CSV table of C-alpha atoms in Angstrom, one decimal:
chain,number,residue,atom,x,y,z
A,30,UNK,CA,0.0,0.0,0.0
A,31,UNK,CA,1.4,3.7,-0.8
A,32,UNK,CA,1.4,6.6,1.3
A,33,UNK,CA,-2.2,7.4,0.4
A,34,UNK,CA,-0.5,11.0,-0.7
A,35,UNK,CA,-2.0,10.6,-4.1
A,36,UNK,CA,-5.8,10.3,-2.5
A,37,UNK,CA,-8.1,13.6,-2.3
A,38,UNK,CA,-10.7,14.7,-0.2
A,39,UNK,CA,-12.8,13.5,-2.9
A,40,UNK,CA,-12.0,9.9,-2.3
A,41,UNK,CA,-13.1,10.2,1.5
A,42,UNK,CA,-16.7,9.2,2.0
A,43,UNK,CA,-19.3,11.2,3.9
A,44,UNK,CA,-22.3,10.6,5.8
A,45,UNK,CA,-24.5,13.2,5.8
A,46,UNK,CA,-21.7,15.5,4.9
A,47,UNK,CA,-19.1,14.7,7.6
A,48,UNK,CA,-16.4,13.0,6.0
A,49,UNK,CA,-16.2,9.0,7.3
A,50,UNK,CA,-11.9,9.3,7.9
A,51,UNK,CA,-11.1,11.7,10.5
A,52,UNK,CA,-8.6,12.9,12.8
A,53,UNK,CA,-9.0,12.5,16.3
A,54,UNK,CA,-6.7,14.7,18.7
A,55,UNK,CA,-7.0,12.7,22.1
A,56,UNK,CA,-3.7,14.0,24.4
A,57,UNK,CA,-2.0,15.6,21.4
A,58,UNK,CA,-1.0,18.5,23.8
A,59,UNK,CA,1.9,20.1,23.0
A,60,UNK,CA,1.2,23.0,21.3
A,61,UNK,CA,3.2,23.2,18.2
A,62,UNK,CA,3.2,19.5,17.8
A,63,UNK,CA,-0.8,19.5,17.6
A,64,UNK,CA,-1.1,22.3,15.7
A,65,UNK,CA,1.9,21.0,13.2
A,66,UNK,CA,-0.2,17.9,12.5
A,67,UNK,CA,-3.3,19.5,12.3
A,68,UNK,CA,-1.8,21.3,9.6
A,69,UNK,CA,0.2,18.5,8.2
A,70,UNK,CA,-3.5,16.4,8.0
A,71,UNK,CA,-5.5,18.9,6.4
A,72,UNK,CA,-3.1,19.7,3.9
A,73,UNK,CA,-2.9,15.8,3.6
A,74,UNK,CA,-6.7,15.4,2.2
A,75,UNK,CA,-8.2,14.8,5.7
A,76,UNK,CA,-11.3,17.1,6.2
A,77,UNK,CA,-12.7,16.1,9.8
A,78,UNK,CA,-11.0,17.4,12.6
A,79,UNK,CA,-12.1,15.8,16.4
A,80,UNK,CA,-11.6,17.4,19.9
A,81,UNK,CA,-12.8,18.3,23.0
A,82,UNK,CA,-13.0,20.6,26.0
A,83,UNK,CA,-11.6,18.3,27.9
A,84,UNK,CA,-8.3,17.3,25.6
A,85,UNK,CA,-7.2,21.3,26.6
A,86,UNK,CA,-5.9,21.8,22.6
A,87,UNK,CA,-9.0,23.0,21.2
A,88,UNK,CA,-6.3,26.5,20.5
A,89,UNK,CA,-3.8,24.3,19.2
A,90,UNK,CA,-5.8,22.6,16.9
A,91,UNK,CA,-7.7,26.5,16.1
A,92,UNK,CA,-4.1,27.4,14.7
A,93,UNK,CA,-3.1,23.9,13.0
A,94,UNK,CA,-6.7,24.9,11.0
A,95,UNK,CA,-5.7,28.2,10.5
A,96,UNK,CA,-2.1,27.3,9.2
A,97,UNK,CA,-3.6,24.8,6.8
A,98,UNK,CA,-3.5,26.0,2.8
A,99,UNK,CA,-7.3,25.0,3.3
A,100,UNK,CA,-10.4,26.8,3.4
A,101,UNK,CA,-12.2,26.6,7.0
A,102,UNK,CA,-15.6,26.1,5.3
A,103,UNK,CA,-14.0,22.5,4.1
A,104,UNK,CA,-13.4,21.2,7.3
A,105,UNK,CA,-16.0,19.4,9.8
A,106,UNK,CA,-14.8,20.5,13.0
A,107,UNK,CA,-16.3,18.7,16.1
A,108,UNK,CA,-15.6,19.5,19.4
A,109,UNK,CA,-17.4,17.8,22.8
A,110,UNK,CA,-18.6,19.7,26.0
A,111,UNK,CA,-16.9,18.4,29.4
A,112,UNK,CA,-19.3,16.5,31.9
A,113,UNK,CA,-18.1,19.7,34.3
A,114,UNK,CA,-19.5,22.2,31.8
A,115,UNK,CA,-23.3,20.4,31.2
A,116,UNK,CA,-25.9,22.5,33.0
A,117,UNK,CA,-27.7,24.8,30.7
A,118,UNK,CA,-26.0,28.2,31.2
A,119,UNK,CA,-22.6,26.4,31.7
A,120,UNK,CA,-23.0,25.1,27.7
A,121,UNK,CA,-23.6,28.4,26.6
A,122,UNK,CA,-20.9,30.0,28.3
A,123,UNK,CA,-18.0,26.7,27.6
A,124,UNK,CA,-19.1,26.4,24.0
A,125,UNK,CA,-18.7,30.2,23.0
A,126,UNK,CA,-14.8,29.8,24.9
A,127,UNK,CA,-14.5,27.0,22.8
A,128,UNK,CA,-15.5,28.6,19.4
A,129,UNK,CA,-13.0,31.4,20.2
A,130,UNK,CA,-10.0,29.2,21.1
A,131,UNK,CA,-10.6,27.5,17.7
A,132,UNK,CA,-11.2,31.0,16.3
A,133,UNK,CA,-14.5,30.4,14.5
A,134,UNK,CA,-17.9,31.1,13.9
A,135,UNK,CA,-19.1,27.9,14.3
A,136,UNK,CA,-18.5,23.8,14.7
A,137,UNK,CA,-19.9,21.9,12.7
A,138,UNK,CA,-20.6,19.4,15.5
A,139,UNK,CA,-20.7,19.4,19.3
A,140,UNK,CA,-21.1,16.6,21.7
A,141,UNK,CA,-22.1,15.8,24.7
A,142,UNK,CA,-19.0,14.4,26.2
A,143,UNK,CA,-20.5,11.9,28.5
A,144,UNK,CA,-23.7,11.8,30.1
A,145,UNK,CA,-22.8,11.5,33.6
A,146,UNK,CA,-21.7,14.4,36.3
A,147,UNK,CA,-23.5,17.4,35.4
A,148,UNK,CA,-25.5,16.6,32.6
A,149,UNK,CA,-29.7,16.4,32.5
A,150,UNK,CA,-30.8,16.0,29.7
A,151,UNK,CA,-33.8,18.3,29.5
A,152,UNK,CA,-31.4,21.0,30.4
A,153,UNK,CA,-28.5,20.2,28.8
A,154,UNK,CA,-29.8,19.3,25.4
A,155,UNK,CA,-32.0,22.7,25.7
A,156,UNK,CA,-29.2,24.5,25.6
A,157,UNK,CA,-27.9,22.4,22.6
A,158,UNK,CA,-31.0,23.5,20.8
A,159,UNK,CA,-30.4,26.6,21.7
A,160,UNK,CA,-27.1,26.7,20.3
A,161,UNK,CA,-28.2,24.6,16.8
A,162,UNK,CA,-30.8,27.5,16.9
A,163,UNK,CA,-28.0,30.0,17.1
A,164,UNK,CA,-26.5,28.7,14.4
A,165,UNK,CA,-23.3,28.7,17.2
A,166,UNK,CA,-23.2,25.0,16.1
A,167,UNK,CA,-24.2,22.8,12.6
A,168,UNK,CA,-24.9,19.2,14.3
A,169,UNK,CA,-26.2,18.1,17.5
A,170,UNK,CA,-24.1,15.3,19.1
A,171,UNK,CA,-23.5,13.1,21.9
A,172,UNK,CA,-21.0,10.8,22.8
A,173,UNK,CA,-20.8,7.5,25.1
A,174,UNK,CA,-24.4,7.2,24.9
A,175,UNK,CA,-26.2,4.0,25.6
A,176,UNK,CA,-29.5,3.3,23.2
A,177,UNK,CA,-31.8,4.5,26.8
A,178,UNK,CA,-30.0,7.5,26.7
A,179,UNK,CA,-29.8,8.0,22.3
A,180,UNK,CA,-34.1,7.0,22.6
A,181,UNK,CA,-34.4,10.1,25.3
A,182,UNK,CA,-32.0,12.4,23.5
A,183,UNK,CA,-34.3,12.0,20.1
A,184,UNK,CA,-36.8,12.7,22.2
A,185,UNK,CA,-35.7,15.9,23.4
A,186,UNK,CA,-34.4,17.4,21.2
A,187,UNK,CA,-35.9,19.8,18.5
A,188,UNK,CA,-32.9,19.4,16.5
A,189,UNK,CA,-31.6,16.4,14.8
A,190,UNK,CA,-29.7,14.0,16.5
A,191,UNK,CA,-26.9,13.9,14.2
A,192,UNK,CA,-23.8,11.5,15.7
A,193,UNK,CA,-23.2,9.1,18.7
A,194,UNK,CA,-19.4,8.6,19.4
A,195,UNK,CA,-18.2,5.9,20.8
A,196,UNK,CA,-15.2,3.8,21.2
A,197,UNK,CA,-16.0,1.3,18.2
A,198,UNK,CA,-12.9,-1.4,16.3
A,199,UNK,CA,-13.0,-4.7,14.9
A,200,UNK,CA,-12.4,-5.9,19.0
A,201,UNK,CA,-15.5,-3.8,20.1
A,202,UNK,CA,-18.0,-3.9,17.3
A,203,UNK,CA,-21.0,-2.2,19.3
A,204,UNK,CA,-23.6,-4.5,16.7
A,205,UNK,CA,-26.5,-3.1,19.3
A,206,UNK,CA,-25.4,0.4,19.4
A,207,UNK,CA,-24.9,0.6,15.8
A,208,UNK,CA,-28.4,-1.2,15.4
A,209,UNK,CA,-30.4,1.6,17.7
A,210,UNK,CA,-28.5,4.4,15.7
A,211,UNK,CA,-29.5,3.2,12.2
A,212,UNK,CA,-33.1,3.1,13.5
A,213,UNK,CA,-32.6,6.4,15.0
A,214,UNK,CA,-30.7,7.5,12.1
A,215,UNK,CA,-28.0,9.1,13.9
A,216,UNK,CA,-24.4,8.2,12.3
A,217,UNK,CA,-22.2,5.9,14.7
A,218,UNK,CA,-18.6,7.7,14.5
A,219,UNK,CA,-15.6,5.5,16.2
A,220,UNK,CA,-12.5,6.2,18.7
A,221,UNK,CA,-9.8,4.5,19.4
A,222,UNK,CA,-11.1,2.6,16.2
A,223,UNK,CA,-7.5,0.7,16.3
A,224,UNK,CA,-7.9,-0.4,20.3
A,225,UNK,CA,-4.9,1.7,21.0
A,226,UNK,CA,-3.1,-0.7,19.0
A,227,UNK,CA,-4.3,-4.0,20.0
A,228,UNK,CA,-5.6,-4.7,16.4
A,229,UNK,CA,-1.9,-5.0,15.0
A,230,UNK,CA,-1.9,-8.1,17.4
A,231,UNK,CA,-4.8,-10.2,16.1
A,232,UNK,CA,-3.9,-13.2,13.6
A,233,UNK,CA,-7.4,-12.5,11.6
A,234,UNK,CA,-6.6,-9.1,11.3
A,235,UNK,CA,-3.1,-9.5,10.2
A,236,UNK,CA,-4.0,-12.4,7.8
A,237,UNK,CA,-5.9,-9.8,5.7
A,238,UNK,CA,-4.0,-6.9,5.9
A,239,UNK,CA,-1.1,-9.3,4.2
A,240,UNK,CA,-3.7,-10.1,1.6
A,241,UNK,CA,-4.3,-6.6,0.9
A,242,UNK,CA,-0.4,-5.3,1.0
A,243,UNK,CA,-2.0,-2.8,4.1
A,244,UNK,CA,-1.7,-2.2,7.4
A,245,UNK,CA,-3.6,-3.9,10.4
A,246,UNK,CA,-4.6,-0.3,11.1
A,247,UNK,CA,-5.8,0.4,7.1
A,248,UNK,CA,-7.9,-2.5,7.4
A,249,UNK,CA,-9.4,-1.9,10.8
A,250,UNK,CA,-10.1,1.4,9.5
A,251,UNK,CA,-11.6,-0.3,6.0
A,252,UNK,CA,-13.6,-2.3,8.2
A,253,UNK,CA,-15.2,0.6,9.9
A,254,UNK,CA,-16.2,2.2,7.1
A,255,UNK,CA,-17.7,-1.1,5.5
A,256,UNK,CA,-20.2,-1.0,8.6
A,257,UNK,CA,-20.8,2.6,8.0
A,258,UNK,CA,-19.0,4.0,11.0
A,259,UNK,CA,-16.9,7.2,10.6
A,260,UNK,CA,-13.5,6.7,12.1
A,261,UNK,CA,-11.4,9.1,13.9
A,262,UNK,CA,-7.9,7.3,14.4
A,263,UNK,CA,-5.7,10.0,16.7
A,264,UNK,CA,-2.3,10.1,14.9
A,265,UNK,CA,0.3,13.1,15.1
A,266,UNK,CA,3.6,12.1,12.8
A,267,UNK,CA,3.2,12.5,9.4
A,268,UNK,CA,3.9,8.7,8.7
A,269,UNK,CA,0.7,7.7,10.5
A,270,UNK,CA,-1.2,10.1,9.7
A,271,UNK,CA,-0.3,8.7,6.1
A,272,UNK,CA,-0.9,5.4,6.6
A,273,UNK,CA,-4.3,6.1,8.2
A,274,UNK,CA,-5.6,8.1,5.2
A,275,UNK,CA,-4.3,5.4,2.9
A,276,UNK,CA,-6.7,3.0,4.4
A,277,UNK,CA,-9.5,4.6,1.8
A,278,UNK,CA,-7.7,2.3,-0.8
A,279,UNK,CA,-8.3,-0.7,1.2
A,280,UNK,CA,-11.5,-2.3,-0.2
A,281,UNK,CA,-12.6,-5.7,2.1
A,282,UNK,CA,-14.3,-8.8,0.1
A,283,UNK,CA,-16.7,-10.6,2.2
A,284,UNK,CA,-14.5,-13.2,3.2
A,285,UNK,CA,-12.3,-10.4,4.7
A,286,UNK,CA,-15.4,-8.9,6.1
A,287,UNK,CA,-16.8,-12.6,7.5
A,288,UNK,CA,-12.8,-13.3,9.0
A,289,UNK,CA,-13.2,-10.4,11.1
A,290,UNK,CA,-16.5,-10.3,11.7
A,291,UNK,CA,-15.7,-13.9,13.6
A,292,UNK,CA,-13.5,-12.0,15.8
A,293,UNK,CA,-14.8,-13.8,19.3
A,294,UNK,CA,-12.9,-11.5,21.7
A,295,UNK,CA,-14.1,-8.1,22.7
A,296,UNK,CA,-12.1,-5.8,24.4
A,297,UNK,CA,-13.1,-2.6,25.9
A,298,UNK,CA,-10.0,-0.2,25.7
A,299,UNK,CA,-11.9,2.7,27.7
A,300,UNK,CA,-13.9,1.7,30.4
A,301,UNK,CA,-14.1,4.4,33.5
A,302,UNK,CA,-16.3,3.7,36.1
A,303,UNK,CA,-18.3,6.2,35.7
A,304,UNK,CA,-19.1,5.1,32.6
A,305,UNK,CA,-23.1,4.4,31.7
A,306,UNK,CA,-22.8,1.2,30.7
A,307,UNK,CA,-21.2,0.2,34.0
């Protein structure tokens, strides 16, 4: 497989307009690093950009946007609200800081983080609507979110319920979740869609990456995207962020789709205790 240099945003697929390979920015911290790679992605072919309150870059990546030879109104930019920051007044208040450290207008998607610590939903989501009303943000979404909790988000909400994000990868392959959000129709967008690495140790997933002349990671990420999940691999150095984007070449048969799909162990890379499932 080549670097994936030669690929264009073009070549990316999108559901409902956000592109289905992202970049996700998970403890990429150090200022000139983050924003270097932002830059470095962008300029790459990527066009969806993922952080948070809570990863304290949302300024780095602002500057890695701005640096980029590429027009702001061609990325998606996504960005979550911290479970510190989710009664009403407090959204307001965190999401307009947020807009200004990463010096636009708008995002063109906010989460909830997690719903847990502060958040109720009548008064958090209200404010999201408020927000999506605004036109402060384009998309409406949550993150961690268990079907109970997607069912009375759909509910609440005047706007759309546009994403879900959750850690999803060939080891975790959420087949309920992704169920409830197809009959929802909210799009089911993956972190840590490698397992923090633990897919370049499974035989199944190594036997078809040497198939396909890829990487363990292209075809995790090739298997994402054959489910219809959006990925958002975190990479920083140009090499991965490379190899990542070259995964859109990678196109699984159904016996490569049926090998992994077999996969009987399930790990669960990021599992607080707090978390709602537990």
């Amino acid at each position: 497989m080549d670097s994936g240099t030669d690929l264009t945003p073009a070549d990316c697929p999108a559901a409902n307009g956000m592109p289905m390979l992202g970049l996700g920015t998970w403890q990429n911290t150090d200022p000139d690093q983050c924003a270097d790679s932002i830059r470095t992605a962008l300029e790459m072919g990527y066009r969806h950009v993922d952080t948070a309150q809570g990863y304290d870059n949302e300024e780095y990546v602002g500057r890695g946007i701005a640096d980029a030879d590429v027009d702001r109104e061609d990325v998606f930019l996504a960005t979550k609200v911290s479970t510190s920051n989710l009664a009403h007044d407090d959204v307001l208040e965190t999401t307009e800081e947020s807009l200004g450290k990463l010096g636009v207008d708008a995002v063109d998607l906010l989460y909830v983080h997690w719903p847990v610590n502060t958040y109720d939903a009548e008064e958090t989501l209200a404010a999201f609507d408020e927000l999506y009303d605004d036109g402060l943000i384009r998309n409406v979404g949550v993150s961690n979110f268990e079907p109970r909790h997607l069912e009375e988000a759909v509910d609440l909400l005047d706007a759309p319920l546009f994403a879900n994000q959750v850690e999803c990868h060939p080891l975790l392959p959420q087949e309920e979740l992704r169920s409830v959000c197809a009959d929802l129709d909210v799009e089911l967008v993956a972190y840590s869609p490698l397992a923090r690495g633990e897919v370049f140790d499974v035989p199944e997933i190594q036997s078809v990456a040497e198939k396909h002349e890829a990487s363990e990671a292209q075809v995790s990420l090739a298997w994402l995207r054959e489910k219809g999940v959006t990925a958002i691999p975190k990479a920083t150095g140009e090499d991965h962020l490379s190899d990542n984007w070259a995964s859109l070449e990678v196109e699984l048969d159904r016996e490569d789709l049926e090998k992994i799909d077999g996969l009987e162990e399930v790990h669960r890379e990021v599992d607080p205790e707090m978390a709602p499932w537990n």
